[in-house]
Amino acid sequence: MIDRAFLPYARQLVEDDDVAAVVEALRSDYLTTGPRVPAFEEALAREVGAEWAVAVSNGTAALYAACAAAGVKEGDEVIVPAITFVATANCARLLGAEPVFADVDPDTGLVVPESVAGLITGRTRAVMAVHLGGAVADVAALAAITGPRGITLIEDAAHALGARGPAGAVGSCAGGSRMATFSFHPVKQITTGEGGAVTGNDPLLLRHLRLFREHGIQRSPELFWRDPDGPWYYEQGALGHNLRLTDLQAALGTSQLAKLGRFIARRKALAERYDRLLEGVPGVKPVIGPAGRAGAAWHLYQVLIDYEGLGHSRGEVVLRLRERGIGTQVHYIPLPLQPYYWNRGAVSTACPGSLEFYRRTLSLPLFPAMADSDVDRVVEALAGILGRQDTGKEMS
Ligand SMILES: *Cc1c(COP(=O)(O)O)cnc(C)c1O
């Protein structure tokens, strides 16, 4: 085996000017609640074409705050695709509501609108759309289901900063959603270490989100219940948290956001290289097909592998790739298979598309600092492992 640095499935790209921006913030008067957070919010809103953005401490907090602003509460149901990160469903539970799992397309992993339509009840308060891997889900079809019924459509766009759908940039909420949420975890398109944001256009939702982020505390006199008894006066009129992003993180966010176009162009070029090279590997096909490629933000490079037909187990393929210094990941284990949710009555066989997607999917390394030769090395290793009948020996 050639001794080369381990290639993870994802990794941040932090450059010298990003570091300088954080150092400058560190030497400034504000480490938190200073001017860098609103500057980052404005830049993000502009980037996605939304009226406003509210920065919060992580992507999970963004989902939680968005659900709270949508009025999700005990006794409500929130429809969530069966293939997503656990946080997309957990935000409903954290507010006392119950997630109900919709099925996904077995080839794209994206939610099937008809499945969502079949799950609507009088208790449905919100529907979550997930842009898996950075491919854009069918927001228009979901909005046609939620809009007439007064159900709030929220886009979990943690994978999709920089993606474009038929209605425009993801995050603009121009396609009929009320809010979109983002994550700035190091594996995502840009990073603030931990960080997240909600974007949208409705000023009432903006007010709810800001209150929820800051203990429910209000400082705008026109919204006070009582007359201020002094210049120190503020009011807590609702219950909230501290879900703030710091100025240090916002400095990094603004610096990273300016590079989004370059980062996505690099992700796209690497994905196209994978597409080309994988054409020569039988039994392997990219999840994002020709239809989804144009506007995708390429958070992940996922493939579907016919493990059974090729006579290999996924576990063995993952271990052999790891032996060759290549990291992979599986996005995701269907949520109804998680003990927390099957203990609450979720039934995985109700989402057969999610089980079929899960059985075949694998995420290969993809991040902007990767070299073209890294892609070549991954495809060569994968082809070698899948093409070999005897799984006991190394060939290279
Ligand atoms: C990353 C991610 C989140 C959560 O974001 P954090 O910043 O890690 O809290 C939510 N949903 C999806 C689909 C994600 O990939």
Coordinates of C-alpha atoms and ligand atoms in Angstrom, one line a residue:
M1 CA 0.0 0.0 0.0
I2 CA 1.3 3.5 -0.9
D3 CA 1.8 5.7 2.1
R4 CA -0.4 8.8 1.4
A5 CA -2.3 11.1 3.7
F6 CA -5.8 9.9 4.6
L7 CA -8.5 11.3 2.3
P8 CA -11.6 12.1 4.4
Y9 CA -15.0 12.1 2.8
A10 CA -15.3 15.9 3.5
R11 CA -13.1 18.6 4.9
Q12 CA -13.2 22.4 5.3
L13 CA -11.0 24.8 3.3
V14 CA -9.7 27.6 5.6
E15 CA -7.2 30.0 4.0
D16 CA -4.9 32.6 5.4
D17 CA -7.3 35.5 4.8
D18 CA -10.0 33.5 6.7
V19 CA -7.6 33.2 9.6
A20 CA -6.7 36.9 9.4
A21 CA -10.4 37.8 9.6
V22 CA -10.9 35.8 12.8
V23 CA -7.7 37.3 14.4
E24 CA -9.0 40.8 13.6
A25 CA -12.3 40.0 15.3
L26 CA -10.5 38.5 18.3
R27 CA -8.6 41.8 18.7
S28 CA -11.8 43.9 18.4
D29 CA -14.2 45.1 21.1
Y30 CA -16.7 42.4 20.4
L31 CA -16.3 38.7 20.6
T32 CA -20.0 38.2 20.4
T33 CA -23.1 40.4 19.7
G34 CA -21.0 42.9 17.8
P35 CA -21.1 44.2 14.3
R36 CA -19.8 41.1 12.5
V37 CA -23.0 39.0 13.1
P38 CA -25.3 41.5 11.3
A39 CA -22.7 41.9 8.6
F40 CA -22.6 38.2 8.0
E41 CA -26.4 38.0 8.0
E42 CA -26.7 40.8 5.4
A43 CA -24.1 39.1 3.2
L44 CA -25.9 35.7 3.5
A45 CA -29.3 37.2 2.7
R46 CA -27.9 38.9 -0.3
E47 CA -26.1 35.8 -1.5
V48 CA -29.3 33.7 -1.4
G49 CA -31.7 36.5 -2.4
A50 CA -33.7 36.5 0.8
E51 CA -35.1 39.5 2.7
W52 CA -33.3 38.5 5.9
A53 CA -31.0 35.9 7.5
V54 CA -30.8 35.1 11.2
A55 CA -27.4 33.6 12.2
V56 CA -27.5 31.0 15.0
S57 CA -25.1 28.7 16.8
N58 CA -25.5 25.7 14.5
G59 CA -27.7 24.1 11.8
T60 CA -29.7 22.2 14.4
A61 CA -30.4 25.4 16.2
A62 CA -31.6 26.9 12.9
L63 CA -34.0 24.0 12.4
Y64 CA -35.2 24.3 16.0
A65 CA -35.7 28.0 15.8
A66 CA -37.5 27.7 12.4
C67 CA -39.9 25.1 13.7
A68 CA -40.5 27.3 16.8
A69 CA -41.2 30.3 14.6
A70 CA -43.6 28.2 12.5
G71 CA -45.5 27.6 15.7
V72 CA -44.7 23.9 16.0
K73 CA -45.9 22.7 19.4
E74 CA -47.0 19.6 21.4
G75 CA -49.6 17.6 19.6
D76 CA -48.5 18.7 16.1
E77 CA -47.0 16.6 13.4
V78 CA -44.1 17.5 11.2
I79 CA -43.5 15.6 8.0
V80 CA -39.8 14.8 7.5
P81 CA -38.1 12.7 4.7
A82 CA -36.9 9.3 6.0
I83 CA -33.5 10.0 4.5
T84 CA -31.9 12.9 6.3
F85 CA -29.7 13.8 9.3
V86 CA -31.5 13.1 12.6
A87 CA -31.6 16.9 13.4
T88 CA -34.3 17.4 10.7
A89 CA -36.7 15.3 12.8
N90 CA -35.4 16.0 16.3
C91 CA -36.3 19.7 16.0
A92 CA -40.0 18.6 16.0
R93 CA -39.5 16.4 19.1
L94 CA -37.7 19.2 20.9
L95 CA -40.9 21.2 20.6
G96 CA -43.1 18.3 21.7
A97 CA -44.3 17.5 18.2
E98 CA -44.0 14.2 16.4
P99 CA -42.1 13.7 13.1
V100 CA -43.9 11.6 10.5
F101 CA -41.7 10.1 8.0
A102 CA -42.2 10.5 4.2
D103 CA -40.6 8.2 1.7
V104 CA -37.9 9.2 -0.7
D105 CA -37.1 8.2 -4.3
P106 CA -34.9 5.1 -4.2
D107 CA -32.5 6.5 -6.8
T108 CA -32.2 10.2 -5.7
G109 CA -32.9 10.0 -2.0
L110 CA -35.1 13.1 -2.4
V111 CA -38.5 13.2 -0.8
V112 CA -41.5 12.0 -2.9
P113 CA -44.2 14.7 -2.8
E114 CA -47.0 12.1 -3.2
S115 CA -45.8 10.4 0.0
V116 CA -45.9 13.8 1.8
A117 CA -49.5 14.4 0.5
G118 CA -50.6 11.0 1.8
L119 CA -49.4 11.8 5.3
I120 CA -51.2 15.2 5.8
T121 CA -53.6 15.2 8.7
G122 CA -55.4 17.9 10.6
R123 CA -52.4 18.0 13.0
T124 CA -49.7 18.6 10.3
R125 CA -48.0 21.9 11.2
A126 CA -44.9 21.8 9.0
V127 CA -43.2 19.9 6.2
M128 CA -39.4 19.7 5.9
A129 CA -37.8 19.5 2.5
V130 CA -34.2 18.3 2.4
H131 CA -31.8 19.0 -0.5
L132 CA -29.9 15.8 -0.1
G133 CA -26.2 16.1 -1.1
G134 CA -26.9 19.5 -2.6
A135 CA -29.4 18.4 -5.2
V136 CA -32.6 20.4 -5.1
A137 CA -35.8 18.7 -3.9
D138 CA -39.1 19.4 -5.7
V139 CA -40.1 22.5 -3.6
A140 CA -42.8 23.5 -6.1
A141 CA -44.7 20.2 -5.7
L142 CA -44.3 20.4 -1.9
A143 CA -45.5 24.0 -1.8
A144 CA -48.6 23.0 -3.9
I145 CA -49.4 20.5 -1.1
T146 CA -48.7 22.8 1.9
G147 CA -49.7 26.2 0.7
P148 CA -53.5 25.8 0.3
R149 CA -53.6 24.0 3.7
G150 CA -51.7 26.7 5.6
I151 CA -48.9 24.3 6.5
T152 CA -45.4 25.8 6.8
L153 CA -42.9 24.5 4.3
I154 CA -39.3 24.7 5.7
E155 CA -36.2 23.8 3.6
D156 CA -33.4 22.1 5.4
A157 CA -30.8 23.5 3.1
A158 CA -27.8 22.3 5.2
H159 CA -26.4 20.6 2.1
A160 CA -27.5 23.3 -0.4
L161 CA -25.8 26.7 0.2
G162 CA -25.2 27.9 -3.4
A163 CA -27.6 25.5 -5.0
R164 CA -30.2 26.8 -7.5
G165 CA -33.7 25.4 -8.2
P166 CA -36.3 26.3 -10.8
A167 CA -37.5 29.3 -8.6
G168 CA -33.9 30.6 -8.0
A169 CA -31.3 30.3 -5.3
V170 CA -32.0 27.9 -2.5
G171 CA -32.6 30.1 0.6
S172 CA -34.5 32.8 -1.3
C173 CA -37.8 31.0 -0.4
A174 CA -39.1 32.1 -3.8
G175 CA -40.5 28.6 -4.5
G176 CA -43.2 28.7 -1.8
S177 CA -41.3 27.7 1.3
R178 CA -41.5 30.1 4.3
M179 CA -37.9 29.5 5.6
A180 CA -34.7 27.8 4.7
T181 CA -32.1 26.6 7.2
F182 CA -28.3 26.3 6.7
S183 CA -25.4 24.7 8.6
F184 CA -21.8 25.9 8.6
H185 CA -20.3 22.8 10.1
P186 CA -16.8 22.1 8.6
V187 CA -18.1 19.5 6.2
K188 CA -20.6 21.9 4.6
Q189 CA -20.0 24.4 1.7
I190 CA -18.6 27.1 4.0
T191 CA -17.8 26.9 7.7
T192 CA -17.8 28.9 10.9
G193 CA -16.7 25.9 13.0
E194 CA -20.2 25.5 14.4
G195 CA -22.8 27.7 12.9
G196 CA -26.1 28.0 11.2
A197 CA -28.7 30.4 9.8
V198 CA -32.4 30.7 8.9
T199 CA -33.4 32.8 5.8
G200 CA -36.8 34.0 4.6
N201 CA -38.9 37.0 3.7
D202 CA -41.7 37.3 6.3
P203 CA -40.9 40.1 8.8
L204 CA -43.1 38.4 11.5
L205 CA -41.0 35.2 11.2
L206 CA -37.9 37.3 11.5
R207 CA -39.1 38.8 14.8
H208 CA -40.0 35.3 16.2
L209 CA -36.5 34.0 15.2
R210 CA -34.7 36.9 16.8
L211 CA -36.7 36.5 20.1
F212 CA -36.1 32.8 20.2
R213 CA -32.4 33.3 19.7
E214 CA -32.1 35.8 22.5
H215 CA -34.0 34.5 25.6
G216 CA -37.3 36.0 24.3
I217 CA -35.9 39.4 25.1
Q218 CA -37.3 42.4 23.2
R219 CA -35.5 45.8 22.9
S220 CA -37.8 47.5 20.4
P221 CA -40.0 50.0 22.4
E222 CA -42.8 49.8 19.9
L223 CA -43.3 46.1 20.8
F224 CA -43.2 46.5 24.6
W225 CA -46.2 45.5 26.7
R226 CA -45.4 48.0 29.5
D227 CA -44.1 51.6 29.4
P228 CA -40.4 51.6 29.9
D229 CA -39.5 52.8 33.4
G230 CA -35.9 53.8 32.4
P231 CA -33.3 53.7 29.6
W232 CA -32.1 50.3 30.8
Y233 CA -35.5 48.8 30.1
Y234 CA -36.0 45.6 28.1
E235 CA -38.7 43.0 28.1
Q236 CA -39.0 39.2 28.1
G237 CA -42.4 38.6 26.5
A238 CA -41.8 35.0 25.3
L239 CA -39.5 32.1 26.1
G240 CA -36.3 31.7 24.2
H241 CA -32.7 30.4 24.3
N242 CA -29.2 31.7 23.8
L243 CA -28.7 30.4 20.2
R244 CA -26.3 33.2 19.1
L245 CA -23.4 32.9 16.7
T246 CA -20.3 34.7 18.0
D247 CA -18.6 37.6 16.2
L248 CA -15.5 35.4 15.8
Q249 CA -17.6 32.8 13.9
A250 CA -19.3 35.5 11.9
A251 CA -15.9 37.0 10.8
L252 CA -15.0 33.5 9.5
G253 CA -18.4 33.2 7.9
T254 CA -18.2 36.4 5.9
S255 CA -14.7 35.6 4.7
Q256 CA -15.8 32.1 3.7
L257 CA -19.0 33.3 2.0
A258 CA -17.0 35.4 -0.4
K259 CA -15.4 32.2 -1.7
L260 CA -18.7 30.2 -2.1
G261 CA -18.6 30.5 -5.9
R262 CA -15.1 29.3 -6.2
F263 CA -15.7 26.4 -3.7
I264 CA -18.8 25.2 -5.6
A265 CA -17.1 25.5 -9.0
R266 CA -14.3 23.3 -7.6
R267 CA -16.8 20.8 -6.1
K268 CA -18.6 20.7 -9.5
A269 CA -15.4 20.1 -11.5
L270 CA -14.4 17.2 -9.1
A271 CA -17.9 15.7 -9.4
E272 CA -17.7 15.9 -13.2
R273 CA -14.4 14.0 -13.1
Y274 CA -16.0 11.3 -10.9
D275 CA -18.9 11.1 -13.3
R276 CA -16.6 10.6 -16.2
L277 CA -14.3 8.0 -14.6
L278 CA -17.1 6.1 -13.0
E279 CA -18.7 5.5 -16.4
G280 CA -16.1 2.8 -16.8
V281 CA -17.0 1.0 -13.5
P282 CA -19.8 -1.5 -13.8
G283 CA -22.4 -1.6 -11.0
V284 CA -21.7 2.0 -9.8
K285 CA -23.8 5.0 -10.6
P286 CA -23.9 8.6 -9.3
V287 CA -26.9 9.6 -7.3
I288 CA -27.1 13.1 -8.9
G289 CA -28.0 12.3 -12.5
P290 CA -28.2 14.6 -15.5
A291 CA -31.5 16.1 -14.4
G292 CA -30.1 17.3 -11.0
R293 CA -26.6 18.4 -12.0
A294 CA -27.2 21.9 -13.2
G295 CA -28.1 23.7 -10.0
A296 CA -26.6 21.3 -7.5
A297 CA -24.3 22.6 -4.8
W298 CA -22.4 19.3 -4.6
H299 CA -22.2 18.9 -0.8
L300 CA -21.7 15.2 -1.3
Y301 CA -20.6 12.9 -4.1
Q302 CA -22.9 9.9 -3.5
V303 CA -23.0 6.8 -5.6
L304 CA -25.4 3.8 -5.7
I305 CA -23.5 0.5 -5.8
D306 CA -25.0 -2.8 -6.8
Y307 CA -23.3 -4.6 -3.9
E308 CA -25.3 -7.8 -4.3
G309 CA -24.9 -8.0 -8.1
L310 CA -21.1 -7.5 -7.7
G311 CA -20.8 -10.0 -4.8
H312 CA -19.5 -7.6 -2.2
S313 CA -20.8 -6.3 1.1
R314 CA -20.8 -2.6 1.7
G315 CA -18.9 -3.1 5.0
E316 CA -16.1 -4.9 3.2
V317 CA -15.9 -2.2 0.5
V318 CA -15.8 0.6 3.2
L319 CA -13.0 -1.2 5.1
R320 CA -10.9 -1.9 2.0
L321 CA -11.2 1.8 1.0
R322 CA -10.2 2.8 4.5
E323 CA -7.1 0.5 4.3
R324 CA -6.1 2.4 1.2
G325 CA -6.5 5.7 3.0
I326 CA -9.9 6.7 1.6
G327 CA -12.7 7.8 3.9
T328 CA -16.4 7.3 3.0
Q329 CA -19.7 7.9 4.8
V330 CA -23.3 6.7 4.4
H331 CA -25.9 9.4 4.2
Y332 CA -28.2 8.3 5.8
I333 CA -29.5 5.5 7.9
P334 CA -33.3 5.9 7.4
L335 CA -34.7 7.7 10.5
P336 CA -37.4 5.1 11.1
L337 CA -34.6 2.6 11.7
Q338 CA -33.2 4.7 14.6
P339 CA -34.2 3.1 17.9
Y340 CA -35.4 6.5 19.2
Y341 CA -38.0 6.6 16.4
W342 CA -39.0 3.0 16.2
N343 CA -39.5 3.1 19.9
R344 CA -42.0 5.9 19.2
G345 CA -43.8 3.8 16.6
A346 CA -42.0 4.7 13.3
V347 CA -42.2 1.8 10.8
S348 CA -39.4 1.6 8.3
T349 CA -41.2 -0.6 5.9
A350 CA -43.7 2.3 5.3
C351 CA -40.7 4.0 3.5
P352 CA -39.5 1.2 1.1
G353 CA -37.7 3.8 -1.1
S354 CA -35.6 4.9 1.8
L355 CA -34.6 1.3 2.6
E356 CA -33.6 0.7 -1.1
F357 CA -31.6 4.0 -1.2
Y358 CA -29.9 3.2 2.0
R359 CA -29.0 -0.4 0.9
R360 CA -27.0 1.0 -2.1
T361 CA -25.6 4.4 -1.2
L362 CA -22.1 5.5 -0.4
S363 CA -20.6 9.0 -0.2
L364 CA -17.1 9.3 -1.7
P365 CA -14.6 12.0 -0.8
L366 CA -15.5 15.5 -2.1
F367 CA -14.2 18.8 -0.9
P368 CA -12.7 21.9 -2.6
A369 CA -9.1 21.2 -1.5
M370 CA -9.0 17.8 -3.3
A371 CA -6.8 17.3 -6.3
D372 CA -7.9 15.8 -9.5
S373 CA -5.5 12.9 -8.8
D374 CA -7.4 12.2 -5.5
V375 CA -10.5 11.5 -7.6
D376 CA -8.5 9.2 -9.9
R377 CA -7.1 7.4 -6.8
V378 CA -10.6 6.9 -5.3
V379 CA -12.1 5.5 -8.5
E380 CA -9.1 3.3 -9.1
A381 CA -9.3 1.9 -5.6
L382 CA -13.1 1.4 -5.8
A383 CA -12.9 -0.3 -9.3
G384 CA -10.1 -2.5 -8.0
I385 CA -12.1 -3.6 -4.9
L386 CA -15.4 -4.1 -6.7
G387 CA -13.8 -5.9 -9.7
R388 CA -12.0 -8.5 -7.5
Q389 CA -13.8 -11.7 -6.8
D390 CA -11.4 -12.9 -4.1
T391 CA -11.8 -10.4 -1.3
G392 CA -8.9 -11.7 0.7
K393 CA -5.9 -10.2 -1.1
E394 CA -4.5 -6.8 -1.9
M395 CA -3.7 -6.5 -5.6
S396 CA -1.8 -3.3 -5.9
Ligands
LIG1 C1 -25.4 19.2 9.0 C2 -26.9 19.0 9.0 C3 -27.7 19.5 10.0 C4 -27.3 20.1 11.3 O1 -26.3 21.0 11.2 P1 -25.3 21.3 12.5 O2 -24.7 22.5 12.1 O3 -24.4 20.1 12.5 O4 -26.2 21.3 13.7 C5 -29.1 19.4 9.7 N1 -29.6 18.8 8.7 C6 -28.8 18.3 7.7 C7 -29.4 17.6 6.5 C8 -27.4 18.3 7.9 O5 -26.6 17.7 7.0

